[in-house]
Coordinates of C-alpha atoms in Angstrom, one line a residue:
M1 CA 4.0 26.6 33.1
T2 CA 0.7 27.7 34.4
S3 CA -1.1 25.9 37.2
A4 CA -3.8 24.9 34.8
Q5 CA -1.6 23.1 32.4
P6 CA -1.6 19.7 34.2
G7 CA -5.3 19.5 33.9
I8 CA -5.1 20.5 30.2
R9 CA -2.5 17.7 29.7
A10 CA -4.7 15.2 31.4
S11 CA -7.6 16.2 29.2
C12 CA -5.5 16.0 26.1
T13 CA -4.2 12.5 27.1
L14 CA -7.8 11.3 27.5
I15 CA -8.8 12.7 24.2
L16 CA -5.8 11.3 22.5
L17 CA -6.6 7.8 23.8
V18 CA -10.3 8.0 23.0
A19 CA -10.7 10.0 19.8
V20 CA -8.4 12.7 18.8
L21 CA -4.9 11.2 18.4
V22 CA -3.6 14.0 16.2
G23 CA -4.6 17.0 18.2
C24 CA -6.3 18.3 21.3
A25 CA -8.4 21.4 22.0
S26 CA -7.1 23.2 24.3
P27 CA 14.5 42.6 13.7
S28 CA 16.6 41.9 11.0
G29 CA 16.5 41.4 7.2
T30 CA 15.6 38.0 5.8
T31 CA 16.4 36.0 2.7
A32 CA 13.9 33.4 1.6
H33 CA 15.5 30.1 0.7
T34 CA 14.7 28.5 -2.6
T35 CA 12.0 25.8 -2.8
R36 CA 11.0 23.5 -5.6
A37 CA 7.3 23.4 -4.7
P38 CA 4.7 23.7 -7.4
A39 CA 3.5 27.1 -8.4
N40 CA 1.3 28.8 -5.9
T41 CA -2.4 29.1 -6.3
P42 CA -4.7 32.1 -5.4
A43 CA -5.1 32.5 -1.7
A44 CA -8.6 31.7 -0.3
S45 CA -10.1 31.0 -3.7
V46 CA -13.2 29.7 -1.9
A47 CA -12.6 30.5 1.8
P48 CA -13.1 33.8 3.6
A49 CA -10.2 35.6 5.2
N50 CA -11.7 35.9 8.7
L51 CA -10.0 33.4 11.0
A52 CA -9.3 34.3 14.6
M53 CA -5.6 35.1 14.9
T54 CA -3.4 36.5 17.7
C55 CA 0.0 38.0 16.8
S56 CA 2.7 39.3 19.2
G57 CA 6.4 40.3 19.3
D58 CA 8.5 41.8 16.6
G59 CA 11.0 40.7 14.0
A60 CA 11.2 38.9 10.7
P61 CA 10.5 36.4 9.4
T62 CA 7.1 36.0 11.1
V63 CA 6.6 32.7 12.8
V64 CA 3.2 31.1 12.3
L65 CA 2.0 28.4 14.6
V66 CA -0.4 25.9 13.0
P67 CA -2.4 23.8 15.5
G68 CA -3.5 20.2 15.5
L69 CA -6.8 18.7 14.4
G70 CA -9.7 20.0 16.4
T71 CA -7.4 22.3 18.3
D72 CA -7.6 26.1 18.5
G73 CA -4.7 28.6 18.8
S74 CA -4.8 28.5 22.6
A75 CA -2.8 25.3 22.5
F76 CA 0.2 27.5 21.8
L77 CA -0.2 30.2 24.5
E78 CA 2.9 29.5 26.4
L79 CA 5.0 28.7 23.3
Q80 CA 3.9 31.9 21.6
D81 CA 4.9 34.0 24.7
E82 CA 8.3 32.4 24.7
L83 CA 9.0 32.8 21.0
A84 CA 7.6 36.4 20.9
E85 CA 10.5 37.5 23.1
T86 CA 12.7 37.5 19.9
N87 CA 10.2 37.0 17.0
R88 CA 6.9 38.2 15.5
V89 CA 4.6 35.2 16.2
C90 CA 1.1 34.5 15.1
S91 CA -1.2 31.7 16.2
Y92 CA -4.7 31.1 14.9
S93 CA -7.7 28.8 14.9
R94 CA -9.0 27.0 11.7
A95 CA -12.7 27.3 10.6
G96 CA -15.2 26.2 13.3
L97 CA -12.6 26.3 16.1
G98 CA -11.9 28.8 18.8
G99 CA -13.2 32.2 17.8
S100 CA -13.1 31.4 14.0
P101 CA -16.4 31.2 12.0
S102 CA -17.5 27.9 10.7
W103 CA -16.5 26.6 7.3
P104 CA -19.3 27.9 4.9
E105 CA -22.1 25.4 4.6
H106 CA -22.4 25.9 0.8
L107 CA -18.8 24.8 0.2
D108 CA -17.4 21.3 -0.1
D109 CA -15.6 19.8 2.8
P110 CA -12.3 21.5 3.3
S111 CA -8.9 20.0 2.4
A112 CA -5.5 20.9 3.9
G113 CA -5.0 23.1 0.8
D114 CA -8.1 25.0 1.5
A115 CA -7.0 25.5 5.1
A116 CA -3.6 26.8 3.8
D117 CA -5.3 29.2 1.5
Q118 CA -7.6 30.6 4.2
L119 CA -4.6 31.0 6.5
L120 CA -2.7 33.0 3.9
A121 CA -5.8 35.1 3.2
T122 CA -6.1 35.9 6.9
L123 CA -2.4 36.8 7.2
D124 CA -2.8 39.1 4.2
A125 CA -6.0 40.7 5.7
R126 CA -4.2 41.4 8.9
E127 CA -1.2 42.8 7.0
E128 CA 1.2 40.2 8.4
P129 CA 3.7 40.0 5.6
G130 CA 5.8 37.0 4.6
P131 CA 8.1 35.3 4.3
Y132 CA 7.0 33.0 7.1
V133 CA 8.5 30.3 9.2
M134 CA 5.8 27.8 10.1
L135 CA 5.5 25.3 12.9
G136 CA 2.9 22.7 12.1
W137 CA 1.8 20.4 14.9
S138 CA 0.1 17.1 14.1
Y139 CA -2.6 17.7 11.4
G140 CA -1.3 21.3 11.4
G141 CA 1.8 19.8 9.8
V142 CA -0.3 18.6 6.9
V143 CA -1.7 22.1 6.5
A144 CA 1.9 23.5 6.6
Q145 CA 3.0 21.1 3.9
A146 CA 0.0 22.1 1.8
F147 CA 1.1 25.8 2.3
A148 CA 4.5 24.8 1.0
V149 CA 2.9 23.3 -2.1
R150 CA 0.6 26.2 -2.8
H151 CA 2.5 29.2 -1.5
G152 CA 6.1 28.0 -1.4
D153 CA 7.4 31.4 -2.4
L154 CA 6.2 32.8 0.9
L155 CA 7.6 30.0 3.1
A156 CA 11.1 30.6 4.4
G157 CA 11.4 27.7 6.8
L158 CA 9.5 24.9 8.5
V159 CA 9.3 23.0 11.8
L160 CA 7.1 19.9 11.7
E161 CA 6.2 18.9 15.2
D162 CA 5.1 15.3 15.3
A163 CA 3.3 16.0 12.1
A164 CA 0.6 13.8 10.6
T165 CA 1.0 12.6 6.9
P166 CA -1.4 11.4 4.2
E167 CA -0.1 7.8 4.8
L168 CA -2.3 7.7 7.8
F169 CA -5.5 8.4 5.9
D170 CA -5.6 4.8 4.4
S171 CA -3.7 2.9 7.1
P172 CA -5.7 0.0 8.7
E173 CA -4.3 1.0 12.0
W174 CA -6.0 4.4 11.8
D175 CA -9.3 3.3 10.3
F176 CA -11.1 4.0 13.6
F177 CA -10.1 7.7 13.4
A178 CA -12.4 10.4 12.1
W179 CA -10.6 13.1 10.2
A180 CA -12.9 16.0 11.0
E181 CA -13.0 19.2 12.9
G182 CA -15.3 22.2 13.4
G183 CA -18.3 20.1 12.3
R184 CA -16.9 19.2 8.9
D185 CA -15.0 16.2 7.5
I186 CA -11.5 16.7 6.1
D187 CA -11.4 15.8 2.4
T188 CA -8.5 13.4 2.8
A189 CA -8.5 12.2 -0.8
R190 CA -8.1 15.8 -2.1
T191 CA -5.5 16.5 0.6
T192 CA -3.4 13.5 -0.5
D193 CA -3.5 14.7 -4.1
E194 CA -2.5 18.2 -3.0
L195 CA 0.6 17.0 -1.2
N196 CA 1.9 14.7 -4.0
G197 CA 5.4 15.5 -5.2
L198 CA 6.2 18.0 -2.5
D199 CA 9.9 18.9 -2.6
L200 CA 11.2 21.6 -0.3
G201 CA 14.5 22.0 -2.0
D202 CA 17.0 23.6 0.4
L203 CA 14.3 25.1 2.7
P204 CA 15.4 24.9 6.3
L205 CA 13.4 22.0 7.9
I206 CA 13.4 20.5 11.4
V207 CA 11.3 17.5 12.0
L208 CA 10.5 16.9 15.7
T209 CA 9.1 13.5 16.6
Q210 CA 7.7 12.3 19.9
G211 CA 9.8 9.8 21.7
T212 CA 7.4 8.0 24.0
M213 CA 4.8 6.6 21.6
E214 CA 2.7 5.7 24.6
D215 CA -0.6 4.1 23.6
W216 CA 0.1 5.3 20.0
P217 CA -1.3 3.3 17.1
D218 CA 1.3 1.7 14.9
P219 CA 4.5 3.4 16.2
E220 CA 6.5 1.8 13.4
L221 CA 4.4 3.5 10.7
W222 CA 4.5 6.8 12.6
L223 CA 8.3 6.7 12.7
Q224 CA 8.5 5.8 9.1
T225 CA 6.4 8.8 8.1
Q226 CA 8.6 11.0 10.3
D227 CA 11.7 9.7 8.5
R228 CA 10.0 10.4 5.2
L229 CA 9.3 14.0 6.2
A230 CA 13.0 14.4 6.9
T231 CA 13.7 13.6 3.2
L232 CA 11.6 16.6 1.9
S233 CA 14.5 19.1 2.2
D234 CA 18.3 19.1 1.5
D235 CA 18.7 21.2 4.7
V236 CA 17.1 19.2 7.4
L237 CA 17.5 18.0 11.0
H238 CA 15.4 15.2 12.5
V239 CA 15.2 15.4 16.3
I240 CA 13.5 12.8 18.5
A241 CA 11.9 14.3 21.6
T242 CA 13.0 11.4 23.8
E243 CA 10.8 12.2 26.9
A244 CA 7.9 13.9 25.1
G245 CA 4.5 12.6 23.8
H246 CA 2.6 14.0 20.8
A247 CA 2.4 17.5 22.2
V248 CA 6.1 18.2 22.2
H249 CA 5.5 21.9 22.8
W250 CA 4.0 21.0 26.2
D251 CA 6.3 18.2 27.3
A252 CA 9.6 19.7 26.0
E253 CA 8.9 23.4 25.2
A254 CA 12.6 24.3 25.2
L255 CA 13.2 21.8 22.5
V256 CA 10.5 23.3 20.3
V257 CA 11.9 26.8 21.0
R258 CA 15.4 25.7 20.0
A259 CA 14.0 24.2 16.7
V260 CA 12.1 27.3 15.8
D261 CA 15.1 29.6 16.7
D262 CA 17.5 27.4 14.6
V263 CA 15.2 27.7 11.6
V264 CA 14.7 31.5 12.1
D265 CA 18.5 32.0 12.5
A266 CA 19.1 30.0 9.3
V267 CA 16.7 32.2 7.4
R268 CA 18.1 35.5 8.8
S269 CA 21.7 34.5 8.1
N270 CA 20.9 32.7 4.8
E271 CA 23.1 29.9 6.1
P272 CA 22.3 26.1 6.5
L273 CA 21.0 24.7 9.7
P274 CA 23.5 23.7 12.4
E275 CA 25.0 20.2 12.1
C276 CA 23.4 17.3 13.8
D277 CA 25.2 17.8 17.2
N278 CA 23.6 16.1 20.2
H279 CA 25.6 18.3 22.6
R280 CA 23.0 21.0 21.7
W281 CA 19.9 18.7 21.8
R282 CA 20.4 16.3 24.7
P283 CA 20.2 18.9 27.4
L284 CA 16.8 19.7 26.1
T285 CA 15.8 16.0 26.0
G286 CA 16.3 15.6 22.3
E287 CA 18.3 13.2 20.1
C288 CA 19.3 14.3 16.6
R289 CA 18.6 11.4 14.2
L290 CA 20.9 11.0 11.3
P291 CA 19.4 10.0 7.9

């Protein structure tokens, strides 16, 4: 960890408590697993392919890190460095965040599907080929789910790190929260429609859920949504980060690295994920949760 990270964490905690509870600024062959997501749609049908993106390392499949709401790609600096030792890894910032241009004023407010299209268009423009293993943190998990719906043929595996879900959009416990970033509202109604019927088939999926829930609105609902995410695939592990808060990659980086590596290994070997064995997870402060 860098010496600056405690300050970043403190700032993130304050933002989480006050406003942004789902994010904080701050080589071998592969075989794609089958998904039963709906047919993909044209990439970036309305959005330009000009997001700020940083890629490092080598290997396939490419790992794509999708940040939380209002958060730019710098949130993943240390995680990307660690993962890039054995993988090709890309992190990026959505429209209006970090070094990315604003969402075009003449377009309607963006949905998670629009964000997924723009991400793919940027990957294409930078010649970062699929298939991809995605890690979606918080609202980034919603974007990653939308990517699975629209571009499932390019998604080889998925890690959902304390991911948000559409159930939160209409929850009374979350009615104080503004779903917006980069100066634009998120079209939550359209996002909900985009994610209806998502089925990942046998896509390797690891759901990582925070374990502390400190000052978290409606922990029961949050855990219910995490359990639902763990039903999206027939090849899934649900791991509780017992000592971590919402930013699991800061509080338990080794746990997140293990999750990404397990999904990448499953893709490279075309084998299922390892069994739910807590001898592998407990030393990293994780508990594998059986369905």
